[in-house]
Amino acid sequence: MWTLIRTKNKTKLIIISLFIIFTISTNSKNNFIDQLDKNNNLEIPNELNLKKPKNSGFWPLNFIHVDGNIVGNWSATAALDWCGGNGSSGNPYVIENVTIDAGGTGNGILIENSINFFIIRNSTVYNSGSGNEDAGIKLQSVSNGTLINNNFSNNNNYGIYLQDSDNNMAS
């Protein structure tokens, strides 16, 4: 007799537990769906001030030279289709999607005397010169540069050459 009562109690306990679990999971699902709906209706502040992204492109070039000691040199470079930004930490100059055949002489990209923030990404530089300091990219007296996902191969001396430079990163 006690066994029958225990079995009935266990059955009731299992049924009540399943009912509670089902109720909690249904409420959680509804809360999750409500949260998704709220996220889809978020307003973007200053939506009218968003910049239109540049079209992606591909630019074959012979050489890029930026000298931070020359007034307006970076801003003139930033006005070209393959570059943008203003050199601040929040909006660095960005050189991207360029392919440079250095023609067997000098550097493919030379950036010198600059403390402006800049990024060079998704670019290929090859066929630099064979001089002692010639490279696919040479950074001379430069800080705050970032090189991302570039190919500096098939150069006669160096792929990347840094001279008197600090706080630069390559990945």
XYZ file of C-alpha atoms in Angstrom:
171
model
C 0.000 0.000 0.000
C 2.775 2.421 0.898
C 4.440 1.562 -2.376
C 1.302 2.516 -4.296
C 1.081 5.881 -2.495
C 4.780 6.559 -3.133
C 4.363 5.737 -6.826
C 1.341 8.071 -7.105
C 3.295 10.843 -5.335
C 6.276 10.347 -7.654
C 3.988 10.486 -10.680
C 2.357 13.697 -9.429
C 5.780 15.199 -8.722
C 7.016 14.349 -12.228
C 3.879 15.786 -13.866
C 4.107 19.010 -11.822
C 7.842 19.332 -12.596
C 7.246 18.881 -16.331
C 4.453 21.463 -16.242
C 6.738 23.994 -14.490
C 9.584 23.375 -16.950
C 7.224 23.742 -19.925
C 5.798 26.998 -18.524
C 9.248 28.491 -17.875
C 10.582 27.523 -21.309
C 7.540 29.001 -23.070
C 7.940 32.305 -21.200
C 11.676 32.389 -21.908
C 11.036 31.816 -25.615
C 8.509 34.670 -25.712
C 10.916 36.997 -23.878
C 13.674 36.095 -26.332
C 11.411 36.821 -29.325
C 10.311 40.127 -27.747
C 13.969 41.104 -27.259
C 14.730 40.295 -30.910
C 11.835 42.498 -32.015
C 13.142 45.352 -29.848
C 16.638 45.013 -31.329
C 15.256 45.149 -34.873
C 13.547 48.460 -34.126
C 16.576 50.277 -32.694
C 17.155 53.796 -33.922
C 20.619 54.718 -35.111
C 21.667 58.077 -33.650
C 22.805 60.632 -36.234
C 21.701 58.306 -39.021
C 21.725 61.199 -41.481
C 25.406 61.893 -40.723
C 26.632 58.423 -41.681
C 29.271 58.411 -44.412
C 28.609 56.510 -47.593
C 31.251 53.776 -47.911
C 33.684 53.950 -50.790
C 33.301 51.432 -53.563
C 35.857 48.694 -53.307
C 38.408 48.868 -56.029
C 41.786 47.825 -57.250
C 44.529 50.302 -58.085
C 47.769 49.341 -59.832
C 50.468 51.884 -58.900
C 54.236 52.308 -59.262
C 55.076 54.013 -55.963
C 53.552 55.700 -52.917
C 55.556 58.283 -50.989
C 54.194 60.113 -47.956
C 56.403 62.564 -46.047
C 54.899 63.895 -42.827
C 57.288 66.885 -42.897
C 55.639 68.229 -46.044
C 52.524 70.197 -45.123
C 49.405 68.688 -46.672
C 51.160 65.569 -47.945
C 48.940 63.133 -46.031
C 45.754 65.072 -46.784
C 46.620 65.161 -50.499
C 47.150 61.403 -50.394
C 43.841 60.923 -48.542
C 42.029 62.712 -51.374
C 42.975 59.900 -53.787
C 40.496 57.070 -54.436
C 42.612 54.425 -52.705
C 43.126 56.372 -49.469
C 40.893 57.959 -46.839
C 40.760 59.135 -43.229
C 42.205 62.122 -41.386
C 45.129 60.622 -39.462
C 43.545 60.638 -36.013
C 43.414 57.545 -33.820
C 39.644 57.322 -34.392
C 39.846 57.887 -38.155
C 43.309 56.855 -39.361
C 44.485 57.312 -42.921
C 43.736 54.061 -44.763
C 45.604 52.944 -47.859
C 43.995 49.802 -49.215
C 43.548 47.538 -52.211
C 46.608 48.799 -54.064
C 49.018 46.695 -56.085
C 52.439 48.228 -56.570
C 55.103 47.022 -58.966
C 58.126 49.025 -57.827
C 59.839 48.344 -61.158
C 63.028 46.970 -59.587
C 64.137 50.324 -58.136
C 63.593 51.935 -54.738
C 60.716 51.202 -52.378
C 57.156 50.341 -53.300
C 55.737 52.377 -50.398
C 57.810 54.909 -48.465
C 56.271 56.628 -45.462
C 58.571 58.898 -43.493
C 58.545 61.509 -40.734
C 54.987 60.769 -39.671
C 53.222 60.446 -36.327
C 49.767 60.316 -37.947
C 47.749 57.149 -37.457
C 47.525 55.093 -40.642
C 46.591 51.629 -41.859
C 47.794 49.862 -44.979
C 45.655 46.826 -45.727
C 44.848 44.302 -48.439
C 47.699 45.526 -50.623
C 50.424 43.839 -52.641
C 53.868 45.324 -53.204
C 56.543 43.545 -55.214
C 59.701 44.075 -57.289
C 61.370 46.694 -55.073
C 64.985 47.658 -55.678
C 68.110 45.885 -54.472
C 69.661 48.834 -52.595
C 70.672 48.377 -48.950
C 67.427 49.843 -47.588
C 65.015 49.185 -50.462
C 61.861 47.311 -49.484
C 58.298 46.605 -50.462
C 57.370 49.072 -47.718
C 59.786 51.259 -45.802
C 58.743 53.129 -42.666
C 61.346 55.708 -41.690
C 60.871 57.812 -38.524
C 57.248 56.683 -38.331
C 54.892 55.935 -35.436
C 51.282 54.736 -35.256
C 51.265 52.606 -38.402
C 49.359 49.353 -38.839
C 49.897 46.880 -41.673
C 47.071 44.371 -42.103
C 46.751 41.477 -44.549
C 49.353 42.681 -47.041
C 51.639 40.779 -49.390
C 55.168 42.175 -49.563
C 56.790 39.326 -51.481
C 59.165 38.978 -54.435
C 61.104 42.068 -53.425
C 64.845 42.165 -54.065
C 65.853 42.939 -50.463
C 63.214 43.388 -47.776
C 59.464 43.003 -47.659
C 59.118 45.428 -44.726
C 61.897 47.729 -43.491
C 61.546 49.932 -40.397
C 64.141 52.557 -39.562
C 63.982 54.812 -36.471
C 60.323 53.846 -36.063
C 58.242 52.722 -33.103
C 54.653 51.886 -32.152
C 53.938 50.177 -35.478
C 52.167 46.850 -35.939
C 52.064 44.258 -38.719
C 49.626 41.369 -38.913
